[in-house]
Amino acid sequence: MTENAQQQPPEPENELPTQYAPADVEGPLYERWVERGYFAADAKSDKPAYTIVIPPPNVTGSLHLGHAFQHTLMDALTRRKRMQGYESLWLPGMDHAGIATQNKVEQQLAEEGKSRQDLGREAFVERVWQWKEEYGGKILGQMRRLGDGVDWDRERFTMDEGLSKAVLTIFKKLYEDELIYRAERIINWCPRCLTAISDIEVEYQEDDGELVSITYGEGDETLVVATTRAETMLGDTAVAVHPDDERYKHLVGKRIKLPLTDRSIPVVADTHVDPAFGTGAVKVTPAHDPNDFAIGRRHGLESITVMDERAVITVHGPFQGLDRFEARSAIVAALRSQGRIVAEKRPYVHSVGHCSRCRTTVEPRLSMQWWVKVGPLAKAAGDAVRDGRVKIHPEDMSKRYFDWVDNMHDWCISRQLWWGHRIPVWYGPDGEVVCVGPDEEPPTGEGWHQDTDVLDTWFSSGLWPFSTLGWPEQTEDLRKFYPTDVLLTGHDIIFFWVARMMMFGLYAMDGEAPFKTIALTGLVRDERGKKMSKSFGNVVDPLDWMDKYGSDAVRFTLARGANPGTDVPIGEDWVQASRNFANKIWNATRFALMNGATVEGPLPAPEELSATDRWILSRLNKTVAEVDAFYDDFQFAKLSDALYHFAWDEVFDWYVELSKTTFQAGGAAAEASKRVLGEVLDVTLKLLHPVVPFVTDTLWTTLTGGESVVVADWPADSGFRDAGAEREIETLQSVITEVRRFRADQGLQPGQRVPARLTLDGTALAPHEAAIRQLLRLQPEGDSFTATATLPIAGAEVALDLSGTIDVAAERKRLAKDLAAAEKEKAQATAKLGNEAFLGKAPENVVDKIRTRLAKAEEDITRLRAQLDRLPPQ
C-alpha cells in the first residue's frame, strides 16, 4: 500500500465532492436563504437593531464593479451583525433616475419614429412605467448573484406610493417654512436632455476650444475683451473693469458700441474683475454666465437671453437659427471681417462642463426654477458631524464633507422632465400659488394648472433613510430601524447624496441624524490603478468574473482591497487567486471530514491537548479578536488579509499538516486533535462567512450538521492564550522551513526522501519528531548512514545523508561558478559606485539600479557560500 493511500481513509457517504463548483452551489443556495427568511428583519423583535439602507441603484442600471464592491462590504457588515444577535436590516431598492430613465424611453420612441410630445405627458409617463416593469430592475437579479443578504420584502422604489407621499410631505413642510422658493437664476442647462441640472451633475473636462480677443467701442473709447464663447456677445449688456484699474478709469460710466449690434452698453467698475488677468476688461452677459449674472444684479443690468432651450440662437438676424457652435464660427468670421479680432488662440485648452448623463456641453442659462434654501439645513448637517452625533470614517474625509456643507449654494430642485415627482404647486388665473400636500385636494376650475416641472432625483433619494421605513407615518419600522447605523458609500457622492440625506434627515426627524456613521470607500480601478472607462477599454463586468471564478472569489478580492477611503485596484489574476483560496478552504475541510474532525462535545481541557492543538487554539482566539477590531474600524482589507493568512498559512499549511501524524498514530491524542480541528474550522468558516458566504455555508453545514452559518452565532474570543505553545510551534516551523530551504538549495525534489538523524533531546522539538520527519520527507537513519550535512537549528541538530541523492562534486562546481559570477558582479558595481565622475553624470535612477545590483550580489554571495559550507567534503 502506498503512503498516500495510508493517509487517506475511504470517503464517507456524506463526503463533499472532490472539487468545489460555484455555479452548482451559489444560485440554489441563495434562493434557499431567501425562502427561509434569513434576511427578513422583524420590527417587533426584542433584539437590538442594526440597519443599513442600500444606496439605491438606478432603475436603468446593471451591476458594475463599484456596486459589487460596496455591496460586498455592506453585506459583510449586516451578515456579521445578524450572527452577533442583532435584528439586522439591509433594505434594498431602486432610484427612478429621472433623466436616465426618460432618455431610455425617448430613445425607444425615436426608434418608432415618435417623440414624447406625440404621446403627451400622461401617456408618456405610463409608457415609462411600462418600461420600468419590463426592463427596469435588472440589477436586482444581479444582486442575488452576488449574494446580497437584503430584505426583499421591504424593497422600495423612489416613486412608489409611500415614497411619493414622503416627497409631497417634505416639499410642503419646506415650502411653508420658506425653505423652498421659486426664482429666476443662472442654472446649468443641458441642451440635449432639455433640463436644468445641478452643479454636481456637471463633469468638467479639458476641451480644445478657441480664445478670441475682440475690440469693443469706437475711436478713442475702445477696449479689448477675450472670450471662449463669442456667440454670447449678442447678449452682452456691459463691459466690466476693476475700480482701481487706471487704464480704464476714463471709460467707467460711459457707453460703448457693442459690435455686430445696434446697441451700446455701459462700462461698469466691479471688484470681481481681476485687472492682472488678460486685458483686465471682461464682457458681461448676465443671462448666460453665473458670475456675469451676479455683476448684472449689482449694477442693475438687463439680462438678454440669446439662445433657446436647444442652444439655438434666437436674436440678431444674421445668426438667428444657428446652433451655438455654428454661431460661434459665424460671429468670429463677421468680427474678423470688420477688423475687430485682435488675437486668436486656437486650440485653446480649457475646462468645459458636460452633462454627466449624456456628455453634452452644458450651457449656463437664466431660468425660472425652484430652489431649496440650504443655509440652515447645511449648518445642521455640519453641526451633526462636528458635535460627534455622526462619525465620518476615515476621519480625514471630514474635511471634504465640511468643504461642501459649509460652502453650499442654494439647490436647484426643478427639472424640465416628465418622469419624476411632479412639483406639487398649482397656479391660479389671478396669480395665485398653492402648494398641495399629500392628503389635500388641488384647486380646480378654469385657469388653474399644476407646475410642469418635476423634482431633482436627489430630492427623493435624500429622504431614503426614513422614507423607506414608512415616514411620514410613525411606523414600527421607523421606530425600530431609524436612525440607520452605517451609511457605506463612495467618497465621490458626499456631495450628491450624503449631504442631502443629512440635511433632510435632521430636518424631518427632529434633529435625529439619518445614520450614526458615514463609512466612505474609495473607487474601484483597474490593476494599474487607472480609472475604469469604456474609452480606456478597461471596464470589467463582474458577472463575467462570477461566471468564471464564482461570486465568493469576486467578493473576497474586492474586500481584500478595501482600505477606508482609498481607491481599490483589481485585476483578474487577483480574482483567480481568491478562487484558489476558496478551493483551499474546500480541500482542507474535506480532509478534515475524511479524518474525523468533529464539533461534537466540549473541547478537551488545555492540559489534555498537545502543544500543536494549544497553539492553533491560541492563534484562533487572537484572530477572532483581531477580526472583530478590524470590523469595528471598517478595515475590510486588513480583516480579509488576517483571515487569509490565518486560514491558509496557519490552519491549512501548518495545523492540518502537523495533525496528519497525530491522526495516523490514533489514540486519545488523535481524538483530541479531531475535536480541535473541528472547532478551528467551525470558527474559521464563521469568520469568513460574511465575506465569502457561499462556500462557507456549504462547508459549515456539512461539518456541523447545523441549519446554516447565516444564522449561526458569531464566534467570541474565549480569552484562551498559550504563549509557550506559540513559541514552541514557531520553533518547529523555523526548523522545518530552514531544512526545506536547504533541501531546495541542494536541488532535492520536494517528495524525495533523505536519511536523517535528528538530535532533539532536551529541546521543545522532542515531541514533534514524527511530524518533522513526515513534513521533511526524512527517513530513519540506517546502518550505512553517513552525516554529509549537519544543520544546527534552534538548539537541535538535523544531520542529513546526501551521499545517495546528489553529485557533491557537480554541485560544488555549480555553486562555485555561481559564486564567481556573483563576486564579479559585486566588483563591477562597487567600482562604478566608487567612481565620482560616473556618479556626477549618471541619472539617479541608473545609480539606484546599480545599488540594487550590488545588494543582490552581496546577498547571493552570502547564500552561495553558506550552501558550499553545508556540502559534504569530496
mmCIF file with all atom_site columns, C-alpha atoms in Angstrom, residues 198-278:
data_model
loop_
_atom_site.group_PDB
_atom_site.id
_atom_site.type_symbol
_atom_site.label_atom_id
_atom_site.label_alt_id
_atom_site.label_comp_id
_atom_site.label_asym_id
_atom_site.label_entity_id
_atom_site.label_seq_id
_atom_site.pdbx_PDB_ins_code
_atom_site.Cartn_x
_atom_site.Cartn_y
_atom_site.Cartn_z
_atom_site.occupancy
_atom_site.B_iso_or_equiv
_atom_site.pdbx_formal_charge
_atom_site.auth_seq_id
_atom_site.auth_comp_id
_atom_site.auth_asym_id
_atom_site.auth_atom_id
_atom_site.pdbx_PDB_model_num
ATOM 1  C CA . SER A 1 198 ? -27.294 70.733  -10.597 1.00 0.00 ? 198 SER A CA 1
ATOM 2  C CA . ASP A 1 199 ? -23.673 71.793  -10.201 1.00 0.00 ? 199 ASP A CA 1
ATOM 3  C CA . ILE A 1 200 ? -22.730 68.307  -9.047  1.00 0.00 ? 200 ILE A CA 1
ATOM 4  C CA . GLU A 1 201 ? -24.222 66.747  -12.182 1.00 0.00 ? 201 GLU A CA 1
ATOM 5  C CA . VAL A 1 202 ? -21.759 68.698  -14.317 1.00 0.00 ? 202 VAL A CA 1
ATOM 6  C CA . GLU A 1 203 ? -18.494 66.950  -15.161 1.00 0.00 ? 203 GLU A CA 1
ATOM 7  C CA . TYR A 1 204 ? -15.596 69.121  -16.241 1.00 0.00 ? 204 TYR A CA 1
ATOM 8  C CA . GLN A 1 205 ? -13.006 68.050  -18.779 1.00 0.00 ? 205 GLN A CA 1
ATOM 9  C CA . GLU A 1 206 ? -10.235 69.713  -20.743 1.00 0.00 ? 206 GLU A CA 1
ATOM 10 C CA . ASP A 1 207 ? -11.535 70.543  -24.241 1.00 0.00 ? 207 ASP A CA 1
ATOM 11 C CA . ASP A 1 208 ? -9.900  72.156  -27.250 1.00 0.00 ? 208 ASP A CA 1
ATOM 12 C CA . GLY A 1 209 ? -11.584 75.494  -27.866 1.00 0.00 ? 209 GLY A CA 1
ATOM 13 C CA . GLU A 1 210 ? -10.629 78.955  -29.074 1.00 0.00 ? 210 GLU A CA 1
ATOM 14 C CA . LEU A 1 211 ? -9.825  82.195  -27.292 1.00 0.00 ? 211 LEU A CA 1
ATOM 15 C CA . VAL A 1 212 ? -10.564 85.317  -29.325 1.00 0.00 ? 212 VAL A CA 1
ATOM 16 C CA . SER A 1 213 ? -9.792  88.897  -28.331 1.00 0.00 ? 213 SER A CA 1
ATOM 17 C CA . ILE A 1 214 ? -12.344 91.425  -29.608 1.00 0.00 ? 214 ILE A CA 1
ATOM 18 C CA . THR A 1 215 ? -12.286 95.205  -29.782 1.00 0.00 ? 215 THR A CA 1
ATOM 19 C CA . TYR A 1 216 ? -15.406 96.841  -28.309 1.00 0.00 ? 216 TYR A CA 1
ATOM 20 C CA . GLY A 1 217 ? -16.230 100.523 -28.872 1.00 0.00 ? 217 GLY A CA 1
ATOM 21 C CA . GLU A 1 218 ? -15.119 103.093 -31.445 1.00 0.00 ? 218 GLU A CA 1
ATOM 22 C CA . GLY A 1 219 ? -12.353 105.654 -31.820 1.00 0.00 ? 219 GLY A CA 1
ATOM 23 C CA . ASP A 1 220 ? -10.625 106.623 -28.556 1.00 0.00 ? 220 ASP A CA 1
ATOM 24 C CA . GLU A 1 221 ? -13.231 104.858 -26.497 1.00 0.00 ? 221 GLU A CA 1
ATOM 25 C CA . THR A 1 222 ? -12.300 101.224 -27.101 1.00 0.00 ? 222 THR A CA 1
ATOM 26 C CA . LEU A 1 223 ? -11.161 98.283  -25.036 1.00 0.00 ? 223 LEU A CA 1
ATOM 27 C CA . VAL A 1 224 ? -10.398 94.634  -25.751 1.00 0.00 ? 224 VAL A CA 1
ATOM 28 C CA . VAL A 1 225 ? -12.146 91.627  -24.192 1.00 0.00 ? 225 VAL A CA 1
ATOM 29 C CA . ALA A 1 226 ? -11.267 87.963  -24.590 1.00 0.00 ? 226 ALA A CA 1
ATOM 30 C CA . THR A 1 227 ? -13.789 85.128  -24.714 1.00 0.00 ? 227 THR A CA 1
ATOM 31 C CA . THR A 1 228 ? -14.096 81.427  -25.469 1.00 0.00 ? 228 THR A CA 1
ATOM 32 C CA . ARG A 1 229 ? -17.833 81.833  -26.139 1.00 0.00 ? 229 ARG A CA 1
ATOM 33 C CA . ALA A 1 230 ? -18.057 84.526  -28.786 1.00 0.00 ? 230 ALA A CA 1
ATOM 34 C CA . GLU A 1 231 ? -21.712 83.655  -29.517 1.00 0.00 ? 231 GLU A CA 1
ATOM 35 C CA . THR A 1 232 ? -22.781 85.013  -26.126 1.00 0.00 ? 232 THR A CA 1
ATOM 36 C CA . MET A 1 233 ? -21.624 88.543  -27.010 1.00 0.00 ? 233 MET A CA 1
ATOM 37 C CA . LEU A 1 234 ? -25.033 89.047  -28.604 1.00 0.00 ? 234 LEU A CA 1
ATOM 38 C CA . GLY A 1 235 ? -26.389 89.114  -25.053 1.00 0.00 ? 235 GLY A CA 1
ATOM 39 C CA . ASP A 1 236 ? -23.709 91.385  -23.535 1.00 0.00 ? 236 ASP A CA 1
ATOM 40 C CA . THR A 1 237 ? -25.160 94.263  -21.518 1.00 0.00 ? 237 THR A CA 1
ATOM 41 C CA . ALA A 1 238 ? -21.897 95.731  -20.134 1.00 0.00 ? 238 ALA A CA 1
ATOM 42 C CA . VAL A 1 239 ? -18.120 95.559  -20.018 1.00 0.00 ? 239 VAL A CA 1
ATOM 43 C CA . ALA A 1 240 ? -16.642 95.395  -16.511 1.00 0.00 ? 240 ALA A CA 1
ATOM 44 C CA . VAL A 1 241 ? -13.263 96.623  -15.266 1.00 0.00 ? 241 VAL A CA 1
ATOM 45 C CA . HIS A 1 242 ? -11.733 96.838  -11.803 1.00 0.00 ? 242 HIS A CA 1
ATOM 46 C CA . PRO A 1 243 ? -12.431 100.159 -9.998  1.00 0.00 ? 243 PRO A CA 1
ATOM 47 C CA . ASP A 1 244 ? -8.697  100.737 -9.409  1.00 0.00 ? 244 ASP A CA 1
ATOM 48 C CA . ASP A 1 245 ? -7.541  99.988  -12.946 1.00 0.00 ? 245 ASP A CA 1
ATOM 49 C CA . GLU A 1 246 ? -6.078  103.282 -14.189 1.00 0.00 ? 246 GLU A CA 1
ATOM 50 C CA . ARG A 1 247 ? -6.218  102.145 -17.825 1.00 0.00 ? 247 ARG A CA 1
ATOM 51 C CA . TYR A 1 248 ? -9.995  102.297 -17.916 1.00 0.00 ? 248 TYR A CA 1
ATOM 52 C CA . LYS A 1 249 ? -10.996 104.949 -15.388 1.00 0.00 ? 249 LYS A CA 1
ATOM 53 C CA . HIS A 1 250 ? -11.821 107.376 -18.189 1.00 0.00 ? 250 HIS A CA 1
ATOM 54 C CA . LEU A 1 251 ? -14.317 104.872 -19.613 1.00 0.00 ? 251 LEU A CA 1
ATOM 55 C CA . VAL A 1 252 ? -16.188 103.897 -16.442 1.00 0.00 ? 252 VAL A CA 1
ATOM 56 C CA . GLY A 1 253 ? -19.757 105.191 -16.636 1.00 0.00 ? 253 GLY A CA 1
ATOM 57 C CA . LYS A 1 254 ? -19.635 105.713 -20.382 1.00 0.00 ? 254 LYS A CA 1
ATOM 58 C CA . ARG A 1 255 ? -21.403 103.661 -23.042 1.00 0.00 ? 255 ARG A CA 1
ATOM 59 C CA . ILE A 1 256 ? -19.553 101.984 -25.890 1.00 0.00 ? 256 ILE A CA 1
ATOM 60 C CA . LYS A 1 257 ? -20.640 100.342 -29.128 1.00 0.00 ? 257 LYS A CA 1
ATOM 61 C CA . LEU A 1 258 ? -21.320 96.570  -28.959 1.00 0.00 ? 258 LEU A CA 1
ATOM 62 C CA . PRO A 1 259 ? -20.037 95.080  -32.249 1.00 0.00 ? 259 PRO A CA 1
ATOM 63 C CA . LEU A 1 260 ? -22.468 93.416  -34.690 1.00 0.00 ? 260 LEU A CA 1
ATOM 64 C CA . THR A 1 261 ? -25.464 95.007  -32.958 1.00 0.00 ? 261 THR A CA 1
ATOM 65 C CA . ASP A 1 262 ? -27.226 98.330  -32.848 1.00 0.00 ? 262 ASP A CA 1
ATOM 66 C CA . ARG A 1 263 ? -26.784 98.558  -29.084 1.00 0.00 ? 263 ARG A CA 1
ATOM 67 C CA . SER A 1 264 ? -24.435 100.482 -26.854 1.00 0.00 ? 264 SER A CA 1
ATOM 68 C CA . ILE A 1 265 ? -23.515 99.088  -23.433 1.00 0.00 ? 265 ILE A CA 1
ATOM 69 C CA . PRO A 1 266 ? -22.070 100.691 -20.280 1.00 0.00 ? 266 PRO A CA 1
ATOM 70 C CA . VAL A 1 267 ? -18.589 100.222 -18.842 1.00 0.00 ? 267 VAL A CA 1
ATOM 71 C CA . VAL A 1 268 ? -19.002 99.367  -15.146 1.00 0.00 ? 268 VAL A CA 1
ATOM 72 C CA . ALA A 1 269 ? -16.472 99.090  -12.315 1.00 0.00 ? 269 ALA A CA 1
ATOM 73 C CA . ASP A 1 270 ? -16.656 95.869  -10.290 1.00 0.00 ? 270 ASP A CA 1
ATOM 74 C CA . THR A 1 271 ? -14.218 94.325  -7.827  1.00 0.00 ? 271 THR A CA 1
ATOM 75 C CA . HIS A 1 272 ? -14.913 90.853  -9.228  1.00 0.00 ? 272 HIS A CA 1
ATOM 76 C CA . VAL A 1 273 ? -12.676 91.683  -12.204 1.00 0.00 ? 273 VAL A CA 1
ATOM 77 C CA . ASP A 1 274 ? -9.014  90.692  -11.933 1.00 0.00 ? 274 ASP A CA 1
ATOM 78 C CA . PRO A 1 275 ? -7.035  93.550  -13.504 1.00 0.00 ? 275 PRO A CA 1
ATOM 79 C CA . ALA A 1 276 ? -3.983  91.302  -13.939 1.00 0.00 ? 276 ALA A CA 1
ATOM 80 C CA . PHE A 1 277 ? -5.847  88.681  -15.990 1.00 0.00 ? 277 PHE A CA 1
ATOM 81 C CA . GLY A 1 278 ? -5.878  89.209  -19.739 1.00 0.00 ? 278 GLY A CA 1
#
